[in-house]
PDB file of C-alpha atoms in Angstrom:
ATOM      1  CA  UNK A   1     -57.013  21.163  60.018  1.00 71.00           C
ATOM      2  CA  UNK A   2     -56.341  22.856  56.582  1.00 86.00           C
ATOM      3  CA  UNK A   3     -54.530  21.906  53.416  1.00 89.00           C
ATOM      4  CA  UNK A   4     -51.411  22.696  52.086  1.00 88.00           C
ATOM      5  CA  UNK A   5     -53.176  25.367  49.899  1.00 93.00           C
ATOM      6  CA  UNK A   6     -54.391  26.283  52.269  1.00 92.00           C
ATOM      7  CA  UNK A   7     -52.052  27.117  54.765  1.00 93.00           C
ATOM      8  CA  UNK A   8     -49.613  28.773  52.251  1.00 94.00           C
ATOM      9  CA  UNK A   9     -52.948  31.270  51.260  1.00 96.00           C
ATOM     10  CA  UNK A  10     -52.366  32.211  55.205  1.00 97.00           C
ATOM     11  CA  UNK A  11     -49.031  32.141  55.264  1.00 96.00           C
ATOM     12  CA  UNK A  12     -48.962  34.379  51.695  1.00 97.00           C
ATOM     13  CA  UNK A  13     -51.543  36.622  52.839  1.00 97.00           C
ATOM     14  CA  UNK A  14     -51.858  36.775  56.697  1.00 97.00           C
ATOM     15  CA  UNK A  15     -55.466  35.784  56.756  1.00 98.00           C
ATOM     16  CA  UNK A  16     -57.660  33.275  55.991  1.00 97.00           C
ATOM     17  CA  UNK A  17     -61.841  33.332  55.356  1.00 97.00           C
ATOM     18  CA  UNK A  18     -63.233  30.047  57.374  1.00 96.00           C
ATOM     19  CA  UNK A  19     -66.652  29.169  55.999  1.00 95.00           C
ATOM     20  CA  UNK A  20     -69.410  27.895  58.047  1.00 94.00           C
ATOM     21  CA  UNK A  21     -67.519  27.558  60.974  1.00 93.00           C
ATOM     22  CA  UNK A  22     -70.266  27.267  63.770  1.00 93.00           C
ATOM     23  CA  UNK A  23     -73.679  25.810  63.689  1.00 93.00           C
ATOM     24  CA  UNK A  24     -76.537  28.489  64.370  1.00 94.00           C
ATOM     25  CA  UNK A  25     -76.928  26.530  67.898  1.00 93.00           C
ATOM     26  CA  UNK A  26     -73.661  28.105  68.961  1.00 93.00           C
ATOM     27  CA  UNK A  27     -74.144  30.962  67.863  1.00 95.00           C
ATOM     28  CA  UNK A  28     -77.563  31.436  69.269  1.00 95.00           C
ATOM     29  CA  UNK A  29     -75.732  30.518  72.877  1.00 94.00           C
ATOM     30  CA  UNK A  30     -73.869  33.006  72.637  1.00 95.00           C
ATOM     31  CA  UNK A  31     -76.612  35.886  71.900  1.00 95.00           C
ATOM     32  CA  UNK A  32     -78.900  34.355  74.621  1.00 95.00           C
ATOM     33  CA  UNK A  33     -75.717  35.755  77.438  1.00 95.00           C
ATOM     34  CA  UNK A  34     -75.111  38.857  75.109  1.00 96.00           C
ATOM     35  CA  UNK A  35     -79.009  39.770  75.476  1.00 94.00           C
ATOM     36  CA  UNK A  36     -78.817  39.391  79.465  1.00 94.00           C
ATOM     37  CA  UNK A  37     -75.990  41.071  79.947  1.00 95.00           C
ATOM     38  CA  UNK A  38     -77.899  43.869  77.645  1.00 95.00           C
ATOM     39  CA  UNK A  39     -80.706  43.893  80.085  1.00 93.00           C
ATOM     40  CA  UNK A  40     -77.920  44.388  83.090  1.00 95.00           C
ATOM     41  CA  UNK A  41     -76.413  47.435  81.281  1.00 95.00           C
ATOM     42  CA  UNK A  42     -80.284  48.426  80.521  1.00 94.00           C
ATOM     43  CA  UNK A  43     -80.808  48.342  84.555  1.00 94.00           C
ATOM     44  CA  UNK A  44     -78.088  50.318  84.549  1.00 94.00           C
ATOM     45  CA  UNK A  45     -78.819  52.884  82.806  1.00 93.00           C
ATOM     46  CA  UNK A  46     -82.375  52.861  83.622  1.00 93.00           C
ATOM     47  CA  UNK A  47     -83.835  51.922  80.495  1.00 91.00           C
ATOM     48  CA  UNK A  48     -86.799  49.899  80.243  1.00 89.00           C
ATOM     49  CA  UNK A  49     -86.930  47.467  76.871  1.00 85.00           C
ATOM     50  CA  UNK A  50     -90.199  47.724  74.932  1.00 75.00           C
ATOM     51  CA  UNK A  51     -91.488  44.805  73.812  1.00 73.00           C
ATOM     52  CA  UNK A  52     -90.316  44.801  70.526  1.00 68.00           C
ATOM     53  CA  UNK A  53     -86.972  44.896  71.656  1.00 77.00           C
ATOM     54  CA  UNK A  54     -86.385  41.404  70.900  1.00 81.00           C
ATOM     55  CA  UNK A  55     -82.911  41.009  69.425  1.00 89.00           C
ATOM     56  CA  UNK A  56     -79.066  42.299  69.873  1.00 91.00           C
ATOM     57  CA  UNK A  57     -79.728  45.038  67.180  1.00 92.00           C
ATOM     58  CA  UNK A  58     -83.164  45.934  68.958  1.00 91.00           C
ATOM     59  CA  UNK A  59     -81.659  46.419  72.309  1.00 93.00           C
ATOM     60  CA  UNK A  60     -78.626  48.049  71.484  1.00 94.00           C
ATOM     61  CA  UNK A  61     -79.711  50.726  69.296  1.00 93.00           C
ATOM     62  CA  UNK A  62     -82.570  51.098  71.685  1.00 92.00           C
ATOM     63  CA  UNK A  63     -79.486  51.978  74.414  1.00 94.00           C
ATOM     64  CA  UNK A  64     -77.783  53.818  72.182  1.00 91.00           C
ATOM     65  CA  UNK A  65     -80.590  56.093  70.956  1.00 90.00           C
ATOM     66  CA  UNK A  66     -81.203  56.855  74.940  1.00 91.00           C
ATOM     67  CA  UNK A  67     -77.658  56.818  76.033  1.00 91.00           C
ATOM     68  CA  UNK A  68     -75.278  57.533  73.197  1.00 88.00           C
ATOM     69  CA  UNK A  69     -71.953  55.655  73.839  1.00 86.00           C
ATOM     70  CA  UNK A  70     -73.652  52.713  75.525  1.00 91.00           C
ATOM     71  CA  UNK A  71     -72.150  50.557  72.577  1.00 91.00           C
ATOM     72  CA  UNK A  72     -68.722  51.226  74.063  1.00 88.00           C
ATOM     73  CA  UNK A  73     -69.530  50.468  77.777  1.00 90.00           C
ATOM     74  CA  UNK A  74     -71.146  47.463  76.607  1.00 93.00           C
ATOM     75  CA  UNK A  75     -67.446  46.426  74.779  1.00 90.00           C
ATOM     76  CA  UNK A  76     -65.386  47.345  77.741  1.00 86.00           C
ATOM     77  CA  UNK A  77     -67.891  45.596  80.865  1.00 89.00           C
ATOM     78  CA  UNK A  78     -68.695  42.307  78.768  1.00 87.00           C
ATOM     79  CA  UNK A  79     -67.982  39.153  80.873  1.00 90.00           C
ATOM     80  CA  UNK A  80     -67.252  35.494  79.031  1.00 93.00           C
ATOM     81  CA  UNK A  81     -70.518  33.484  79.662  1.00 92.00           C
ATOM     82  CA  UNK A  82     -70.228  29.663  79.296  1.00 93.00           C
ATOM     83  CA  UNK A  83     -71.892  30.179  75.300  1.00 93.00           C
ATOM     84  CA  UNK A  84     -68.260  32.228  74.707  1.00 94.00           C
ATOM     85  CA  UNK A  85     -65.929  30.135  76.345  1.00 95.00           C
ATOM     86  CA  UNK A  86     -67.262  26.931  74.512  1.00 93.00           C
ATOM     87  CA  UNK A  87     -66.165  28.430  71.544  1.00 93.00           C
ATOM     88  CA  UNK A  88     -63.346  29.969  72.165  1.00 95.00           C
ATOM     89  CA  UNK A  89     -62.141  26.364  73.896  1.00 95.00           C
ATOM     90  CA  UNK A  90     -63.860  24.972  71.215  1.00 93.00           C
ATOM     91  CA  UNK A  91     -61.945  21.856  68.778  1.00 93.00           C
ATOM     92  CA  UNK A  92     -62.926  23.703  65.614  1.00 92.00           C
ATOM     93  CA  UNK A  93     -60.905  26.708  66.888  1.00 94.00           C
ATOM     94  CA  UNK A  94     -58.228  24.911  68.491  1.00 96.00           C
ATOM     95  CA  UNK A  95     -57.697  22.474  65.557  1.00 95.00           C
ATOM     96  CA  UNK A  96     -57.281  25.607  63.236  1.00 95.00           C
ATOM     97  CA  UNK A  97     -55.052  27.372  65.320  1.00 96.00           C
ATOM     98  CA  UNK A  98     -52.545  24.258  66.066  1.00 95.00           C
ATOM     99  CA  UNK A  99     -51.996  24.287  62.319  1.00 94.00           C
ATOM    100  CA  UNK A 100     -50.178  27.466  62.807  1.00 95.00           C
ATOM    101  CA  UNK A 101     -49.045  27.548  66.257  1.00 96.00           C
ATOM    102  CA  UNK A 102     -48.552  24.164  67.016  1.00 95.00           C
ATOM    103  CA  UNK A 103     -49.652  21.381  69.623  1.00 96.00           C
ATOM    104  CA  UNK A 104     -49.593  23.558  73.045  1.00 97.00           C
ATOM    105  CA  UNK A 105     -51.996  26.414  72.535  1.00 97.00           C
ATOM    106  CA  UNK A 106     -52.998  28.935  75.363  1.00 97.00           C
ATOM    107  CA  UNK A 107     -55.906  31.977  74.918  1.00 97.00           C
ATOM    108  CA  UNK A 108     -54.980  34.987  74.641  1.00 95.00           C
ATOM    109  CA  UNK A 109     -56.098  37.397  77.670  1.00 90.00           C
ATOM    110  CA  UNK A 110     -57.253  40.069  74.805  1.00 90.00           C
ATOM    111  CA  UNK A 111     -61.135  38.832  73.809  1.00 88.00           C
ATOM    112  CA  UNK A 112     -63.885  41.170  72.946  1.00 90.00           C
ATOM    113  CA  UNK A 113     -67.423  41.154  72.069  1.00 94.00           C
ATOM    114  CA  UNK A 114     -67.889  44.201  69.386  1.00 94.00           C
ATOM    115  CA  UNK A 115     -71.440  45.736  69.040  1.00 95.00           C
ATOM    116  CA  UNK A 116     -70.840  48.492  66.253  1.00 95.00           C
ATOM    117  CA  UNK A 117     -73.701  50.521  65.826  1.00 94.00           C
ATOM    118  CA  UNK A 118     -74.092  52.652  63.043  1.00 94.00           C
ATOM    119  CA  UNK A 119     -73.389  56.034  61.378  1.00 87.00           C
ATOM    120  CA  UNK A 120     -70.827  56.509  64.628  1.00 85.00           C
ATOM    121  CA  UNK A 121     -67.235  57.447  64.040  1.00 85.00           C
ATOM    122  CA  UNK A 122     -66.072  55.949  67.284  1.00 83.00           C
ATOM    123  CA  UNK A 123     -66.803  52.874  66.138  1.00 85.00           C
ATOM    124  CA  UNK A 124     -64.900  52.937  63.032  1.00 89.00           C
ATOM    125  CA  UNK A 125     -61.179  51.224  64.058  1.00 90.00           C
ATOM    126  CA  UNK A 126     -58.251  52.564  61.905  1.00 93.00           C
ATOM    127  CA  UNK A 127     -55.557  50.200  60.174  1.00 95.00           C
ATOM    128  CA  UNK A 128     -53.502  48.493  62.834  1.00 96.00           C
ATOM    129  CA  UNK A 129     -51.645  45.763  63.997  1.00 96.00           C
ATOM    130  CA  UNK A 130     -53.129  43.327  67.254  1.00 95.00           C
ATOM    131  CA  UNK A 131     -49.489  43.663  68.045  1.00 94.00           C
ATOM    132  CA  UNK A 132     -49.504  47.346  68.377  1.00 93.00           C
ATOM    133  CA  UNK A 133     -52.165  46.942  71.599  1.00 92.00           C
ATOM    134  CA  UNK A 134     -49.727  44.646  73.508  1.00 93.00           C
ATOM    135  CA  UNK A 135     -46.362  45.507  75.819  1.00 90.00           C
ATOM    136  CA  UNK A 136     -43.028  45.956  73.601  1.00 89.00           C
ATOM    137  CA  UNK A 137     -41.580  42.289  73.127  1.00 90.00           C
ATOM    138  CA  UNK A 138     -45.082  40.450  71.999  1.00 91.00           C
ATOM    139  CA  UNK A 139     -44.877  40.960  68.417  1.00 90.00           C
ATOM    140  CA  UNK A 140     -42.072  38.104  68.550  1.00 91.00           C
ATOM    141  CA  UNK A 141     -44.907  35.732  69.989  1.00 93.00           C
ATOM    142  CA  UNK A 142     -46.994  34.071  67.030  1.00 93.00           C
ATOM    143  CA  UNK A 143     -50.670  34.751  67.889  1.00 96.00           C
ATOM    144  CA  UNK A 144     -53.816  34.349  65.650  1.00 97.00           C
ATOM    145  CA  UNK A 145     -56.728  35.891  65.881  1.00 97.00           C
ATOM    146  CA  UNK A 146     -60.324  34.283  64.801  1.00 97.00           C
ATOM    147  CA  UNK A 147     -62.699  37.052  64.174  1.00 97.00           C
ATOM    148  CA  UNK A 148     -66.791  35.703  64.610  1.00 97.00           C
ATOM    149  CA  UNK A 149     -69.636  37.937  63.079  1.00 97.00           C
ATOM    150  CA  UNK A 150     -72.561  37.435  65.098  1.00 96.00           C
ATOM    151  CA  UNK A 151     -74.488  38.109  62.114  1.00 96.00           C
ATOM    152  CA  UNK A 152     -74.175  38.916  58.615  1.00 97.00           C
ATOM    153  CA  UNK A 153     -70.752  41.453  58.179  1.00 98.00           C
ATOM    154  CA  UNK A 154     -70.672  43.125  54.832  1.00 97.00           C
ATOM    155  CA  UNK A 155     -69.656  46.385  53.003  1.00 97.00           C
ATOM    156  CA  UNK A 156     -72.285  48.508  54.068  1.00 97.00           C
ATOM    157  CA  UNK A 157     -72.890  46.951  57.967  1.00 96.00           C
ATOM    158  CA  UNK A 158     -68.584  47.422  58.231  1.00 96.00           C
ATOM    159  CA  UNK A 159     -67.202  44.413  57.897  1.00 97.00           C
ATOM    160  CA  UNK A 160     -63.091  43.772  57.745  1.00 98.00           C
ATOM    161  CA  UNK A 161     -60.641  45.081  55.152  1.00 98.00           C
ATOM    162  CA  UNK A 162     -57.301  43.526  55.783  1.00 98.00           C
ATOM    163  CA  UNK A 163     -53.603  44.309  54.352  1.00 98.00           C
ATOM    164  CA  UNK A 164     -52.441  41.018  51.742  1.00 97.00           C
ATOM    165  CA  UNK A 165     -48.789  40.414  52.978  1.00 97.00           C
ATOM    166  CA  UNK A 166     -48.387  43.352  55.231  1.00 96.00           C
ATOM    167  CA  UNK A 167     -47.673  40.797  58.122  1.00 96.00           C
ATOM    168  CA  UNK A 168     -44.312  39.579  56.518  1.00 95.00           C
ATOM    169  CA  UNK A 169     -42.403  43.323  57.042  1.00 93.00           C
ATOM    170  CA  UNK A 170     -43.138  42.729  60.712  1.00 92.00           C
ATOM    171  CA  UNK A 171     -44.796  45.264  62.770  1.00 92.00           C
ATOM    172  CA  UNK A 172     -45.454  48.771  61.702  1.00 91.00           C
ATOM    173  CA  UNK A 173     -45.163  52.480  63.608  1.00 88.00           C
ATOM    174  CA  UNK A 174     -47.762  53.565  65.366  1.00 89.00           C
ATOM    175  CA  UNK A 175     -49.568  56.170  66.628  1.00 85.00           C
ATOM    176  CA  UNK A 176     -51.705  57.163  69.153  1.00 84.00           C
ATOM    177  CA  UNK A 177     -55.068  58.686  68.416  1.00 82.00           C
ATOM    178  CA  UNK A 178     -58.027  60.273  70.423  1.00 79.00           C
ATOM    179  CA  UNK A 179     -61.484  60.210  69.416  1.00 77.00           C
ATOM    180  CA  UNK A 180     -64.647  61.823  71.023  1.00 76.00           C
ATOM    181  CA  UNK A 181     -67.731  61.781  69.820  1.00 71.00           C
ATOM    182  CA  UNK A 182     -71.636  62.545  71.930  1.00 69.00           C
ATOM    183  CA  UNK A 183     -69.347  63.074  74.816  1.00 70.00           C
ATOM    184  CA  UNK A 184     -67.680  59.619  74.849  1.00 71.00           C
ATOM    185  CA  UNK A 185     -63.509  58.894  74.516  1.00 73.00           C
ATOM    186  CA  UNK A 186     -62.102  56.022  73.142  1.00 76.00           C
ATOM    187  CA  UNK A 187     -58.314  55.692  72.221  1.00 80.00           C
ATOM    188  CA  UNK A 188     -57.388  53.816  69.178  1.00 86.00           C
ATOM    189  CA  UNK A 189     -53.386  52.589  68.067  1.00 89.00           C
ATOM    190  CA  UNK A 190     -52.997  53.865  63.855  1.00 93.00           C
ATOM    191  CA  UNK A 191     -50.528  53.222  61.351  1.00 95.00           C
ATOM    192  CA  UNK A 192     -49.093  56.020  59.545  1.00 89.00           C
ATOM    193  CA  UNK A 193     -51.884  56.595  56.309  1.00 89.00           C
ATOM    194  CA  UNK A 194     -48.615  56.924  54.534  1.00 89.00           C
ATOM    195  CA  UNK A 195     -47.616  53.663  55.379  1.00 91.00           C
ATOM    196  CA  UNK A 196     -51.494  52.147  54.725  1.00 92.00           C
ATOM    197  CA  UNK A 197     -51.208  53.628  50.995  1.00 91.00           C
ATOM    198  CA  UNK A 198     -48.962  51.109  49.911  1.00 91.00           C
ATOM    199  CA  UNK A 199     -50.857  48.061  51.207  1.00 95.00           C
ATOM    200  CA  UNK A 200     -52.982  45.920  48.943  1.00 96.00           C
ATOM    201  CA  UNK A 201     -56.135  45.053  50.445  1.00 97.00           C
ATOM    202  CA  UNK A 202     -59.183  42.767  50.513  1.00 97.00           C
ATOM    203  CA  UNK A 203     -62.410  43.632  52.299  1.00 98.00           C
ATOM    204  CA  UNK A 204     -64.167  40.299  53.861  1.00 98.00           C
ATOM    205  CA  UNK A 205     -67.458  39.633  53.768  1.00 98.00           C
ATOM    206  CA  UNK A 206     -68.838  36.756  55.871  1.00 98.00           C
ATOM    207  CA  UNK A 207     -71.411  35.737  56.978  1.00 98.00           C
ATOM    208  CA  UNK A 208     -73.300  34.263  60.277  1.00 97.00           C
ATOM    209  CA  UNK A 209     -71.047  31.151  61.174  1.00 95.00           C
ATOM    210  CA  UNK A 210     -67.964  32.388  59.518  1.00 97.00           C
ATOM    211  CA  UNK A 211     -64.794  33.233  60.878  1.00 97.00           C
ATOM    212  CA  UNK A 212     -61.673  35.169  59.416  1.00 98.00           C
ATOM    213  CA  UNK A 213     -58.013  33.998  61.160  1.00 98.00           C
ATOM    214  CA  UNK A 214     -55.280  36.206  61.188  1.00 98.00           C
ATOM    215  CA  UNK A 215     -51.875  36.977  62.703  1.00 97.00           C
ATOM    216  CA  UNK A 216     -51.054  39.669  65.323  1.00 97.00           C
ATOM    217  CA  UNK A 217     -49.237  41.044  62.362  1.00 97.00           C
ATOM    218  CA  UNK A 218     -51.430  41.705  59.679  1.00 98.00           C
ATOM    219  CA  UNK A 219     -52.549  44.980  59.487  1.00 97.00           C
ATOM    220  CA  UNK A 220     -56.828  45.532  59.384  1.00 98.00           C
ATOM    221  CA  UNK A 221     -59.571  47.956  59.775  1.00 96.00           C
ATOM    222  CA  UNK A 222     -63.481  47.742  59.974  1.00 96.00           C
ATOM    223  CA  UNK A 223     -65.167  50.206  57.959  1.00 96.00           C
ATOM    224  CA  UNK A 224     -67.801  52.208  58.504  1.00 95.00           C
ATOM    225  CA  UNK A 225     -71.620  50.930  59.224  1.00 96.00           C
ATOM    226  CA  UNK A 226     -73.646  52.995  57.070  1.00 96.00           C
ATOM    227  CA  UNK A 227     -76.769  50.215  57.741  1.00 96.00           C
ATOM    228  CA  UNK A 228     -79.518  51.138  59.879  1.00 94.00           C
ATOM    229  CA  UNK A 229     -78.663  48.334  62.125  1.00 94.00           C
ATOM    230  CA  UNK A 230     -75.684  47.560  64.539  1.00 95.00           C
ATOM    231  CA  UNK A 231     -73.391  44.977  63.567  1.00 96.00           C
ATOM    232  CA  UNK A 232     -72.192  42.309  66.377  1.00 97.00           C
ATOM    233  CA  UNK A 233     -68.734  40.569  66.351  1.00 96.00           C
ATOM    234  CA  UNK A 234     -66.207  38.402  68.613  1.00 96.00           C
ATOM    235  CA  UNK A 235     -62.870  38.379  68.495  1.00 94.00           C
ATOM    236  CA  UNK A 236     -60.615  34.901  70.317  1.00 95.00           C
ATOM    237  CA  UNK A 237     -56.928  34.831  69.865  1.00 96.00           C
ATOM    238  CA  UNK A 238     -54.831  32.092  70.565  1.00 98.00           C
ATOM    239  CA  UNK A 239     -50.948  31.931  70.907  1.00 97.00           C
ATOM    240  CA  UNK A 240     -48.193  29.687  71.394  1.00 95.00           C
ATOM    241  CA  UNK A 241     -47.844  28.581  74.995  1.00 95.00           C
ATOM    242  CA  UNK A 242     -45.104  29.928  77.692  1.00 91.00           C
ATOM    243  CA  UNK A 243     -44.276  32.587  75.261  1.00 94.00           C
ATOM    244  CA  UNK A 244     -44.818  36.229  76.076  1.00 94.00           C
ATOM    245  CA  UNK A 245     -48.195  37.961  75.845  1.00 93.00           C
ATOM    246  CA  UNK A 246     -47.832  41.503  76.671  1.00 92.00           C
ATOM    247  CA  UNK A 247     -50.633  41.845  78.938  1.00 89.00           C
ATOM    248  CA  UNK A 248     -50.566  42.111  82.538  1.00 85.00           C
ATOM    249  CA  UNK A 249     -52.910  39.060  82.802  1.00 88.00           C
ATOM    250  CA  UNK A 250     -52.244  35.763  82.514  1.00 92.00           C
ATOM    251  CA  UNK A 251     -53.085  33.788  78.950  1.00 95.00           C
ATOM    252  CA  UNK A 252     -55.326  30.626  79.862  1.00 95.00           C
ATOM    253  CA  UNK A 253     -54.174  27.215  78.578  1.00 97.00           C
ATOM    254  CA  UNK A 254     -56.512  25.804  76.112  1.00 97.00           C
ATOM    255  CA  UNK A 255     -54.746  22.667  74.517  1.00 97.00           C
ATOM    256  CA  UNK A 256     -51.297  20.983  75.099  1.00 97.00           C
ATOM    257  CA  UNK A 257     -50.221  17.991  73.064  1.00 95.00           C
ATOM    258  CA  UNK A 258     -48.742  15.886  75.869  1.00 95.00           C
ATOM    259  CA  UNK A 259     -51.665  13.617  77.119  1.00 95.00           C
ATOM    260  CA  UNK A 260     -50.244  13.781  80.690  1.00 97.00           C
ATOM    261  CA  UNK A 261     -50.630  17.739  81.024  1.00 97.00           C
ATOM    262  CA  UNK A 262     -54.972  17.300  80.008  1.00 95.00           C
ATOM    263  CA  UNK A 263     -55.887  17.444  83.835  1.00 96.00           C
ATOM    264  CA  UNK A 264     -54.202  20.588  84.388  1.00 97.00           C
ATOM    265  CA  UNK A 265     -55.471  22.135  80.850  1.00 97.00           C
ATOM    266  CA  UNK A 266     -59.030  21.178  82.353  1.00 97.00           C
ATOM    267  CA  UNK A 267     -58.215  22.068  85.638  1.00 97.00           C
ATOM    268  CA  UNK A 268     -57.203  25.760  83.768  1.00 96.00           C
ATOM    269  CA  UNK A 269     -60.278  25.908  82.160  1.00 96.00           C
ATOM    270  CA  UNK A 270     -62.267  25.476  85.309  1.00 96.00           C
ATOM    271  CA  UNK A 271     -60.369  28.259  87.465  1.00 95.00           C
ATOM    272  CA  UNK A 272     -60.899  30.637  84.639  1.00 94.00           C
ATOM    273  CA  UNK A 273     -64.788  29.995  84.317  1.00 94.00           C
ATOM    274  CA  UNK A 274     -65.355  30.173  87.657  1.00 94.00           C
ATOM    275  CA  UNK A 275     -63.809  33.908  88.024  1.00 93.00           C
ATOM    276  CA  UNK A 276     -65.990  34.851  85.454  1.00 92.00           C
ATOM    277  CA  UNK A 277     -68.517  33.758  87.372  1.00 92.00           C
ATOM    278  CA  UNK A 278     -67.755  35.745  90.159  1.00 92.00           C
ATOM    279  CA  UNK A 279     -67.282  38.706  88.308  1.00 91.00           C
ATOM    280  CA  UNK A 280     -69.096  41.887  90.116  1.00 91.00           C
ATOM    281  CA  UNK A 281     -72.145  42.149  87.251  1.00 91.00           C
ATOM    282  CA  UNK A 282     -73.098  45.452  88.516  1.00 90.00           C
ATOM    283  CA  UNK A 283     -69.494  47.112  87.663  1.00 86.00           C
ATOM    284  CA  UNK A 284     -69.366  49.124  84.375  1.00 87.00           C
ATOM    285  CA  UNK A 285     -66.109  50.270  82.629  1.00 73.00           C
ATOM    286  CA  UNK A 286     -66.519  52.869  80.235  1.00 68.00           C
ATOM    287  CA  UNK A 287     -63.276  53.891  79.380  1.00 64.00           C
ATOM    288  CA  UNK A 288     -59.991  52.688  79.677  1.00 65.00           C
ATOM    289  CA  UNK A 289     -57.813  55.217  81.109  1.00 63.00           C
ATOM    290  CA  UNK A 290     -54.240  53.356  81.746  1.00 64.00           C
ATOM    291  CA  UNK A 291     -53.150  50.418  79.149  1.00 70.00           C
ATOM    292  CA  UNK A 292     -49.507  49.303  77.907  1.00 71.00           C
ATOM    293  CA  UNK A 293     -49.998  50.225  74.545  1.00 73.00           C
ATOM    294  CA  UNK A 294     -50.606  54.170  75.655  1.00 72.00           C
ATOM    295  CA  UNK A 295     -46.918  54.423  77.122  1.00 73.00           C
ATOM    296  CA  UNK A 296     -45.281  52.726  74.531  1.00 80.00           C
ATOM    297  CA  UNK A 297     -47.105  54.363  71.768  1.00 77.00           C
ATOM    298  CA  UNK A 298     -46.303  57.914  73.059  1.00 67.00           C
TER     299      UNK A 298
END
């Protein structure tokens, strides 16, 4: 739970920097899936690891360096492993978010895992709004979203910059823009730069452990990774539950403040770990060619 001063600072701003939010434990869960599902995408490409390729950076620019683009396959084909459920579900997450959205709390369908290698413009994501990726109607739902470096995020690796008080004018005019770069697409959702040069910002840097919360609202970018190494993030949002969430799947009920409804919370839980589970391993997305956000952007 946070303090008063706290929770004005968010309210004020649209964000908030969470310190030493998860024990290395977690975090280390969570790699231990990331690296398996990096040896699928490996066997998929038919890349064999040397035997220095011991860690997420190792393996990734190792795929990248033989496959350029496999960063973004990799972001689009990612399943939720039991290491990223636990903490999305987890209490720390769930007791910051129902400071801000209340007792009944449901996850947001929209959850990523972010490798970012470096010196790649693809992989640089413009000023926007989480709002702007969701069907007309969402913005009106109050959503959060807890971004998770994997590792140190700083300046140079391209951590967050994020708007102060941009969230309060309510969402902004986008547009839609195409990149392509070593053959590969992506689509990214950009407020007007004249819009952007009136914002005050504040680039984060966190570290391993850390989190940053924000609102669907507040306008961010990463920045570019100018390291030699790729930079690894999560991103978990959370919103208010039986509201709207502009996807066409369901959100998943995490938390609800009446005792009597826990069973059926669990129950939730359950259902959508086990469909992960049966999730075809072998199927790789590497672009997304039909989304809401393209039709009502255009």
């Amino acid at each position: 739970m946070f303090t008063p001063e706290q929770l004005s600072e968010f309210e004020t701003k649209g964000f908030l920097v969470l310190r030493g939010q998860f024990s290395a434990e977690e975090l280390d869960s969570v790699e231990a899936e990331l690296m398996v599902r990096l040896e699928e995408l490996a066997a998929h490409l038919g890349v064999d690891f040397e035997g220095e390729c011991s860690s997420l950076n190792d393996r990734m620019m190792a795929l990248e360096q033989s496959h350029p683009g496999a960063s973004l396959t990799f972001t689009h084909s990612n399943l939720i492993g039991p290491g990223l459920f636990n903490l999305w579900s987890s209490p720390k997450l769930l007791d910051a978010a129902q400071s801000v959205l209340g007792p009944d709390i449901d996850g947001h369908p929209f959850f990523a895992v972010r490798p970012k290698p470096p010196e790649i413009d693809l992989f640089v994501v413009p000023w926007h709004q989480d709002s702007s990726y969701l069907a007309d109607g969402a913005q009106g739902t109050r959503q959060l979203t807890f971004w998770v470096p994997l590792m140190d995020a700083y300046t140079e690796n391209g951590c967050l910059e994020l708007a102060r008080g941009a969230h309060l004018a309510g969402e902004k005019r986008h547009v839609v823009q195409e990149y392509e770069e070593l053959g590969n697409k992506s689509w990214y959702v950009e407020i007007d730069p004249a819009v952007v040069s009136g914002f005050g910002t504040e680039i984060c840097e966190v570290k391993r452990g850390d989190a940053i919360m924000f609102t669907h609202l507040t306008p961010h970018r990463s920045l570019p990774n100018i390291s030699k190494t790729c930079r690894w993030s999560a991103d978990m949002r959370y919103m208010q539950a039986g509201q709207f969430a502009g996807t066409n799947q369901p959100p998943i009920p995490l938390r609800r403040g009446e005792p009597s409804l826990s069973e059926m919370v669990e129950a939730s839980k359950d259902q959508f770990r086990q469909a992960q589970e049966g999730k075809n391993r072998n199927l790789w997305r590497h672009s997304v060619e039909r989304a809401v956000w393209k039709d009502r952007w255009h």
